[in-house]
PDB file of C-alpha atoms in Angstrom:
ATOM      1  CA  UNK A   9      20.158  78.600 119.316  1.00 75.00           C
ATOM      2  CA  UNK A  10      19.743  79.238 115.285  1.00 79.00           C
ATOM      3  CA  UNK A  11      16.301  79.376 115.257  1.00 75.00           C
ATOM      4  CA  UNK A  12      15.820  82.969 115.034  1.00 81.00           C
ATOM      5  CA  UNK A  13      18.621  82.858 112.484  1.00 89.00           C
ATOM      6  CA  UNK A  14      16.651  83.053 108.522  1.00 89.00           C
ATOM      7  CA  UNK A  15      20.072  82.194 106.605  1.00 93.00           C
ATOM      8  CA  UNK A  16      20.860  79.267 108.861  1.00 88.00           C
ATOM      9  CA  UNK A  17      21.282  76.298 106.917  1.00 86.00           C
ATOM     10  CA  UNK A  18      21.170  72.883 108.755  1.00 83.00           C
ATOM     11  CA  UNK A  19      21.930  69.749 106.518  1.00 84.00           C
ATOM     12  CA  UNK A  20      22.635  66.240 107.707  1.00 85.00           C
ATOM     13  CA  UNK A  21      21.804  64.952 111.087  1.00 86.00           C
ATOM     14  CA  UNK A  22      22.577  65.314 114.234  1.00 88.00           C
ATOM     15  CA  UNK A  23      21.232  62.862 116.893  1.00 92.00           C
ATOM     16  CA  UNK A  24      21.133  63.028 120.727  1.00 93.00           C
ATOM     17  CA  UNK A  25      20.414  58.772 121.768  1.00 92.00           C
ATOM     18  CA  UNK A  26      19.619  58.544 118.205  1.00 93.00           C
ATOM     19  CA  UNK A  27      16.747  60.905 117.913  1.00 92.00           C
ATOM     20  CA  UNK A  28      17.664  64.056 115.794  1.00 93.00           C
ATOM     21  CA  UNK A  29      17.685  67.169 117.814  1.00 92.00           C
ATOM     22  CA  UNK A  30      16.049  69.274 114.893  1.00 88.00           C
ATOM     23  CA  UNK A  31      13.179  66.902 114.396  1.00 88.00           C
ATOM     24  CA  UNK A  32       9.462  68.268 114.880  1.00 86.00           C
ATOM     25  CA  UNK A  33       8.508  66.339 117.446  1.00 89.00           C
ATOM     26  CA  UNK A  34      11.703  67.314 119.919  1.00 89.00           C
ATOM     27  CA  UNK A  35      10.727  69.084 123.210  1.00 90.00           C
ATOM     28  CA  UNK A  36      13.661  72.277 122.677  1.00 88.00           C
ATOM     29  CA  UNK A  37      13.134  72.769 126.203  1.00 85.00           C
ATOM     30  CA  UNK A  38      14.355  69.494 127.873  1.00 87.00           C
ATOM     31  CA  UNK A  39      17.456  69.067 124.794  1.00 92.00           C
ATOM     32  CA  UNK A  40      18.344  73.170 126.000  1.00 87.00           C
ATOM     33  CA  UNK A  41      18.617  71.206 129.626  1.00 85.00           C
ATOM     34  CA  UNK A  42      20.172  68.112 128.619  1.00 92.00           C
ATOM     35  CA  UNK A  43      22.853  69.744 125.956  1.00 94.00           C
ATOM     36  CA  UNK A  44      24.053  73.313 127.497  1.00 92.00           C
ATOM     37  CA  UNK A  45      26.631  75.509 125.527  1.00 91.00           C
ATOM     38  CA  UNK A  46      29.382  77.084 127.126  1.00 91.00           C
ATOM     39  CA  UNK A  47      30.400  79.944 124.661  1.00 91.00           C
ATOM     40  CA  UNK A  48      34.068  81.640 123.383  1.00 90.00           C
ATOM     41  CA  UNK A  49      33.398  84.460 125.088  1.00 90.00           C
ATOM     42  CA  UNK A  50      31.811  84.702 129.046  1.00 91.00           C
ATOM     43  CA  UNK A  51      28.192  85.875 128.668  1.00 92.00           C
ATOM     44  CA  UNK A  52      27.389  86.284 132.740  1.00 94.00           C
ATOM     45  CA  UNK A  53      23.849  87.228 132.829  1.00 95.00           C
ATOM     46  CA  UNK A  54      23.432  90.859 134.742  1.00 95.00           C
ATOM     47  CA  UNK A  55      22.111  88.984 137.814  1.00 96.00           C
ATOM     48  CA  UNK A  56      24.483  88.473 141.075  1.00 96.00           C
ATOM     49  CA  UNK A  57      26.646  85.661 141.031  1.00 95.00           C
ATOM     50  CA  UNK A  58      23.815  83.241 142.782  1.00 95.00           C
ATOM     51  CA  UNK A  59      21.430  83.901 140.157  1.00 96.00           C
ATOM     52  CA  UNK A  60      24.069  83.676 137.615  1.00 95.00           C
ATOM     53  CA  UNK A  61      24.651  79.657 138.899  1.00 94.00           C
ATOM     54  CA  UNK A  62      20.637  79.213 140.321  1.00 95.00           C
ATOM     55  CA  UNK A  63      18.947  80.368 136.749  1.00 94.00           C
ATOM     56  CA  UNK A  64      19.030  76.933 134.842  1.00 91.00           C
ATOM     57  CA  UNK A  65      17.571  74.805 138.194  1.00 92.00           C
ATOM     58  CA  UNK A  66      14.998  77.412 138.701  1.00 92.00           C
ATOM     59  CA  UNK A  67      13.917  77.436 135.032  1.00 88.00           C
ATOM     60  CA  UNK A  68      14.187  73.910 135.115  1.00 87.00           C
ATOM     61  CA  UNK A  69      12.172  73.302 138.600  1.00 89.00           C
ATOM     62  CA  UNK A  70      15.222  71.195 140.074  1.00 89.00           C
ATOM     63  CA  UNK A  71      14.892  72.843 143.728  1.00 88.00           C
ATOM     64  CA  UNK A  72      11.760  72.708 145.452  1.00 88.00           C
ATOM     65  CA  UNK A  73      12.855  74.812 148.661  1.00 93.00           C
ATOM     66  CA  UNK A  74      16.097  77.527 149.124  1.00 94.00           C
ATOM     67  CA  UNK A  75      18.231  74.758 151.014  1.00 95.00           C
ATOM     68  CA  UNK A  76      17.667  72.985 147.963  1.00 93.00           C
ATOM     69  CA  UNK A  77      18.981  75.939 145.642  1.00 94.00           C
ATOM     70  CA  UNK A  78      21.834  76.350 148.049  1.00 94.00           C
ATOM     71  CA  UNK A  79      23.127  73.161 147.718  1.00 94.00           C
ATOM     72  CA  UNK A  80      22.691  73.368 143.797  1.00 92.00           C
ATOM     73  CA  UNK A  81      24.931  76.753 143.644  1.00 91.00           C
ATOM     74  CA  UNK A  82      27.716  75.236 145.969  1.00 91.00           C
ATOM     75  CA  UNK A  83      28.093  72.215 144.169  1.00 92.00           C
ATOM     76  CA  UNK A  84      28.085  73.536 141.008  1.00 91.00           C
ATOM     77  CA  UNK A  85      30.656  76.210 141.644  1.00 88.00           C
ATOM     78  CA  UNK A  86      32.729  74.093 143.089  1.00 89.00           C
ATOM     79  CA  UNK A  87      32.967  71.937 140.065  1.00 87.00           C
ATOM     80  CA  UNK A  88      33.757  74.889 138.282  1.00 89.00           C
ATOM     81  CA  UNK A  89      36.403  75.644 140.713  1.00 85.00           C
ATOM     82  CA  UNK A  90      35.350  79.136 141.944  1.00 87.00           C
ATOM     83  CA  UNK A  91      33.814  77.999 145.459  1.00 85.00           C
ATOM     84  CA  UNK A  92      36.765  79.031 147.597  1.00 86.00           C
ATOM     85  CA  UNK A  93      37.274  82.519 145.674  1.00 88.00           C
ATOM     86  CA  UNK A  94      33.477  83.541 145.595  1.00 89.00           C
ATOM     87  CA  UNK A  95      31.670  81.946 148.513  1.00 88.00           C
ATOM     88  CA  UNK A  96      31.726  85.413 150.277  1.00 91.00           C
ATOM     89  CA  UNK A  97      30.675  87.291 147.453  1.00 92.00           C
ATOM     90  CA  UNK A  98      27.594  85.826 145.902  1.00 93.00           C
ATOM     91  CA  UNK A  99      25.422  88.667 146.027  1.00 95.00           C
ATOM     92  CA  UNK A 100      27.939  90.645 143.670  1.00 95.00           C
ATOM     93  CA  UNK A 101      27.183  91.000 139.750  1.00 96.00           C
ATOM     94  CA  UNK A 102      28.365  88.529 137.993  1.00 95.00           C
ATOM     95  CA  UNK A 103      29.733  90.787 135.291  1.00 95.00           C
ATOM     96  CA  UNK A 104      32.027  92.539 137.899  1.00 95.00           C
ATOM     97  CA  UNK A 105      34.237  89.153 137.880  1.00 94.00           C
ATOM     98  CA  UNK A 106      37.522  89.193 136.207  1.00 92.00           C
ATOM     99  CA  UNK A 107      37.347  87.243 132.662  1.00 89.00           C
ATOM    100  CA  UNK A 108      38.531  83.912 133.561  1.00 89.00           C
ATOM    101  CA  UNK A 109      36.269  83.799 136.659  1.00 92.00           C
ATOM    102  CA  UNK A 110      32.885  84.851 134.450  1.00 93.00           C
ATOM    103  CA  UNK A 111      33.875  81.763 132.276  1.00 91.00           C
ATOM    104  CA  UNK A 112      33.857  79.723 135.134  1.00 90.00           C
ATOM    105  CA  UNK A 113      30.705  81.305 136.636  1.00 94.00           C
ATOM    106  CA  UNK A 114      29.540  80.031 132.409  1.00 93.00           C
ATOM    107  CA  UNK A 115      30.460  76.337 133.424  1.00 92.00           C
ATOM    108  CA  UNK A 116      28.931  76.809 137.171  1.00 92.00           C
ATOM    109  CA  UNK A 117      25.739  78.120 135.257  1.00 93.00           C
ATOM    110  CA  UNK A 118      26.085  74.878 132.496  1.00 92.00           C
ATOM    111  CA  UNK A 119      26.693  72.394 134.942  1.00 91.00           C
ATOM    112  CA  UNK A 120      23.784  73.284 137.984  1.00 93.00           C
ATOM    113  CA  UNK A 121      21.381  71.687 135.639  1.00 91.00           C
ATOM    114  CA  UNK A 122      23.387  68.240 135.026  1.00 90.00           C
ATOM    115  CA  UNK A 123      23.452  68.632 131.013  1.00 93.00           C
ATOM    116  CA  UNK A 124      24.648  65.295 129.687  1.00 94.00           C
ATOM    117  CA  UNK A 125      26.733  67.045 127.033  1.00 95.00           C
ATOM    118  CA  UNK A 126      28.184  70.526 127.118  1.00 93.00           C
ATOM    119  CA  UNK A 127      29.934  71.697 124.282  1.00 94.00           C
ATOM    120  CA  UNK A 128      32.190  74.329 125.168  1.00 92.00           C
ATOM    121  CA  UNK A 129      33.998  76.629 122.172  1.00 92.00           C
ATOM    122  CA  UNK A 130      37.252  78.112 122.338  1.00 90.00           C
ATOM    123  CA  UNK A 131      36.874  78.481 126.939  1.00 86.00           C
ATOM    124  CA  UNK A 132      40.082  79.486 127.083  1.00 86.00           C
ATOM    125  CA  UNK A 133      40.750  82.188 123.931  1.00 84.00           C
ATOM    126  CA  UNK A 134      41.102  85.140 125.678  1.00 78.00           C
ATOM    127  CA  UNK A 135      42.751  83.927 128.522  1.00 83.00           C
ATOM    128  CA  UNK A 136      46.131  83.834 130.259  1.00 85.00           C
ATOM    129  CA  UNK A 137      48.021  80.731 131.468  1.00 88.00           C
ATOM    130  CA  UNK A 138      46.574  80.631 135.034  1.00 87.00           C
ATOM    131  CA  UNK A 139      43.321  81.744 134.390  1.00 83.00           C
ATOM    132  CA  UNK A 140      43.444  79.253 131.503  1.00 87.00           C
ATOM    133  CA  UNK A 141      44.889  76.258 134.061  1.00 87.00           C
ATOM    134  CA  UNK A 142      41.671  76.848 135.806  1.00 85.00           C
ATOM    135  CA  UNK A 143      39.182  76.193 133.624  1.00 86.00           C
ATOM    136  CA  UNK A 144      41.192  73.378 132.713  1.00 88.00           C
ATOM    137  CA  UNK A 145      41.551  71.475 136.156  1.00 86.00           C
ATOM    138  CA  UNK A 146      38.034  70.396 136.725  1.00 84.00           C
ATOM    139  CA  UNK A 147      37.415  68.881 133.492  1.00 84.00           C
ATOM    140  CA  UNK A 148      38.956  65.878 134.704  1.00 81.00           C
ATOM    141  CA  UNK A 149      36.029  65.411 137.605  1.00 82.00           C
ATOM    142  CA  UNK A 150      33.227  66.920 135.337  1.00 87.00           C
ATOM    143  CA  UNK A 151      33.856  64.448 132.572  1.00 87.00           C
ATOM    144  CA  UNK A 152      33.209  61.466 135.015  1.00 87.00           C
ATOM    145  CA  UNK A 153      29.384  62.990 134.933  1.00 87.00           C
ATOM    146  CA  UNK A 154      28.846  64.240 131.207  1.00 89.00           C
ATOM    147  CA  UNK A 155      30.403  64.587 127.596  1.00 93.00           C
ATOM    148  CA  UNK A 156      32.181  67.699 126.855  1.00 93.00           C
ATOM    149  CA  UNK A 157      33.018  68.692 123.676  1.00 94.00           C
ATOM    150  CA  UNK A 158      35.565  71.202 123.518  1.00 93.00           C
ATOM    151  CA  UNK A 159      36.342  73.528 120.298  1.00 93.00           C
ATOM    152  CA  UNK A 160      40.361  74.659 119.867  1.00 91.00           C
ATOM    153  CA  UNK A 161      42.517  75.669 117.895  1.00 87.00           C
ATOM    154  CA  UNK A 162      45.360  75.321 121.123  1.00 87.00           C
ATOM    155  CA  UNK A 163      47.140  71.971 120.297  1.00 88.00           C
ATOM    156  CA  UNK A 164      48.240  71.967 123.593  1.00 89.00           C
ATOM    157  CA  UNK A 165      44.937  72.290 125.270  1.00 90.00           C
ATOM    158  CA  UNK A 166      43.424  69.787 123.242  1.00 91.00           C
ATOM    159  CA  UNK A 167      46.599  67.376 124.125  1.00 91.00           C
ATOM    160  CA  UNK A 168      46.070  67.883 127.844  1.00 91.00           C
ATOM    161  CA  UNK A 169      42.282  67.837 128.236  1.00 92.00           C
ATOM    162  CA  UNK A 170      40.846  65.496 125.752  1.00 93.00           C
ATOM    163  CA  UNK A 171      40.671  61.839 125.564  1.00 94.00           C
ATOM    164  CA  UNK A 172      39.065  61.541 121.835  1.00 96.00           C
ATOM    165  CA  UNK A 173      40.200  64.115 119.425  1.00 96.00           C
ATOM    166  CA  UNK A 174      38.394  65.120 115.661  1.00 96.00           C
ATOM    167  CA  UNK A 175      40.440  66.998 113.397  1.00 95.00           C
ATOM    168  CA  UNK A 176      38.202  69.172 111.108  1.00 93.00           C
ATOM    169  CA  UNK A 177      40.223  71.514 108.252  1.00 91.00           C
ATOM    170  CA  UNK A 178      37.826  74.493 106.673  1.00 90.00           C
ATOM    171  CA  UNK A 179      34.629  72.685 107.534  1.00 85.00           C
ATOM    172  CA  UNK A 180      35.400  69.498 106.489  1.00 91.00           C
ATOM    173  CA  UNK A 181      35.908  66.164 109.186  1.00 93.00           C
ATOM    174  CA  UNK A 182      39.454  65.168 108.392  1.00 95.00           C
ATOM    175  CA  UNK A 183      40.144  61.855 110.493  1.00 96.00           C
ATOM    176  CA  UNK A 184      39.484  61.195 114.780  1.00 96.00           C
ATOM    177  CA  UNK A 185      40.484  58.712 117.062  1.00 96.00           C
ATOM    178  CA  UNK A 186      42.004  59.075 120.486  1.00 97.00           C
ATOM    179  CA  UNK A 187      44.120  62.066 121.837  1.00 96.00           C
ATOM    180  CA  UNK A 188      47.521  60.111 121.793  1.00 95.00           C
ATOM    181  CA  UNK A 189      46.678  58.242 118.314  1.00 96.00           C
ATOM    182  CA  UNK A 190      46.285  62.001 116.991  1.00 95.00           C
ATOM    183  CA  UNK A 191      49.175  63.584 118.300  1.00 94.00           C
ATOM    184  CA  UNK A 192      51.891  60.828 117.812  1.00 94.00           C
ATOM    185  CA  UNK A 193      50.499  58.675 115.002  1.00 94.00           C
ATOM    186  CA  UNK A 194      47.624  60.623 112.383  1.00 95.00           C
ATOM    187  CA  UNK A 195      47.023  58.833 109.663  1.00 94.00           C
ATOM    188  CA  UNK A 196      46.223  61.871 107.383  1.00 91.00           C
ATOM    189  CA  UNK A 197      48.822  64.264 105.902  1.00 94.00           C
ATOM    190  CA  UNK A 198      46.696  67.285 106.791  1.00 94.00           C
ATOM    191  CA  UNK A 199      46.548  66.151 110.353  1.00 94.00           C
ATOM    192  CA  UNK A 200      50.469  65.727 110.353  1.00 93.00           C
ATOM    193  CA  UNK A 201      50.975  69.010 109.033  1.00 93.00           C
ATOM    194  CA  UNK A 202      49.018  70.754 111.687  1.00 91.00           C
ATOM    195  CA  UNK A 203      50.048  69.408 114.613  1.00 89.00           C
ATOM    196  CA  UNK A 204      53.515  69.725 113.407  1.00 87.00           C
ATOM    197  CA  UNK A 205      52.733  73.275 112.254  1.00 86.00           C
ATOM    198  CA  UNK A 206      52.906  73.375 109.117  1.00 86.00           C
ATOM    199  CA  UNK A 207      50.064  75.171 108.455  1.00 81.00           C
ATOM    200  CA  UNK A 208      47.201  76.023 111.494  1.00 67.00           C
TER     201      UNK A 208
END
């Protein structure tokens, strides 16, 4: 996604099954299908709410035949939990959905291809409590199939969703370990302080 970017700055590595994602040899298009971002804010592409869901599998020659397709969309919505509200409205743009369903449409999108990490940044930012709830309720199934990594700054989200959380303070990797360890016993002042709110 930075490549286009001339002040980017990448230092370190960062490795997908221990092969670094930013090394010469890497095929960008199979990592962009095994590692699919789910952004802050909804980014629907202005195609109907099929296409929105059938882009990645098409790109990514996953269907050979329409029934195929099909299939693809359903599933994926449904794991996104928007099935039920959209099924009779597929042909509609996908930018006419209210905020909390185009994030979900997002995950339907990520998810029809069967990434094996999605990073997801700040899903729920803009969002009220039940649009919020969800986004939040599939993550238990769709973490039986594939790694998310969600970005927050909501202690409460990240208490009720995660099972492994990192603490990071102004770019810098504070301490990790799992949710519950965290929240109830952090070994670092810093971490104490903001999840007790002393600063955040």
């Amino acid at each position: 996604m930075n490549d286009g970017i001339e002040i980017c700055r990448v230092t370190g590595d960062i490795t997908l099954d221990n092969v670094d994602i930013y090394g010469r040899d890497l095929d960008v298009v199979q990592l962009r299908a095994r590692v699919v971002m789910v952004s802050r804010k909804p980014n629907p592409f202005p195609k109907s709410i099929y296409d929105n869901a059938a882009y990645g599998p098409r790109i990514h020659g996953m269907a050979e035949s329409r029934d195929e397709l099909d299939e693809v969309v359903e599933v994926s919505r449904s794991r996104a939990g928007l099935w039920n509200e959209l099924k009779d409205r597929l042909a509609a743009p996908g930018t006419s959905l209210s905020g909390g369903q185009q994030q979900r449409l997002c995950i339907a999108r990520a998810i029809a291809v069967n990434p094996e990490v999605m990073p997801i940044n700040e899903p729920c930012s803009a969002l009220d409590p039940t649009a919020t709830a969800r986004i939040e309720e599939p993550m238990d199934e769709l973490r039986e199939n594939f790694a998310i990594v969600i970005v927050t700054h909501s202690m409460q989200q990240a208490a009720r969703v995660s099972q492994r959380t990192a603490f990071f303070h102004l770019g810098e990797f504070v301490e990790q370990g799992s949710t519950e360890e965290i929240f109830t016993n952090p070994t670092g002042q810093r971490t104490l302080d903001y999840i007790s709110g002393r600063f955040g």
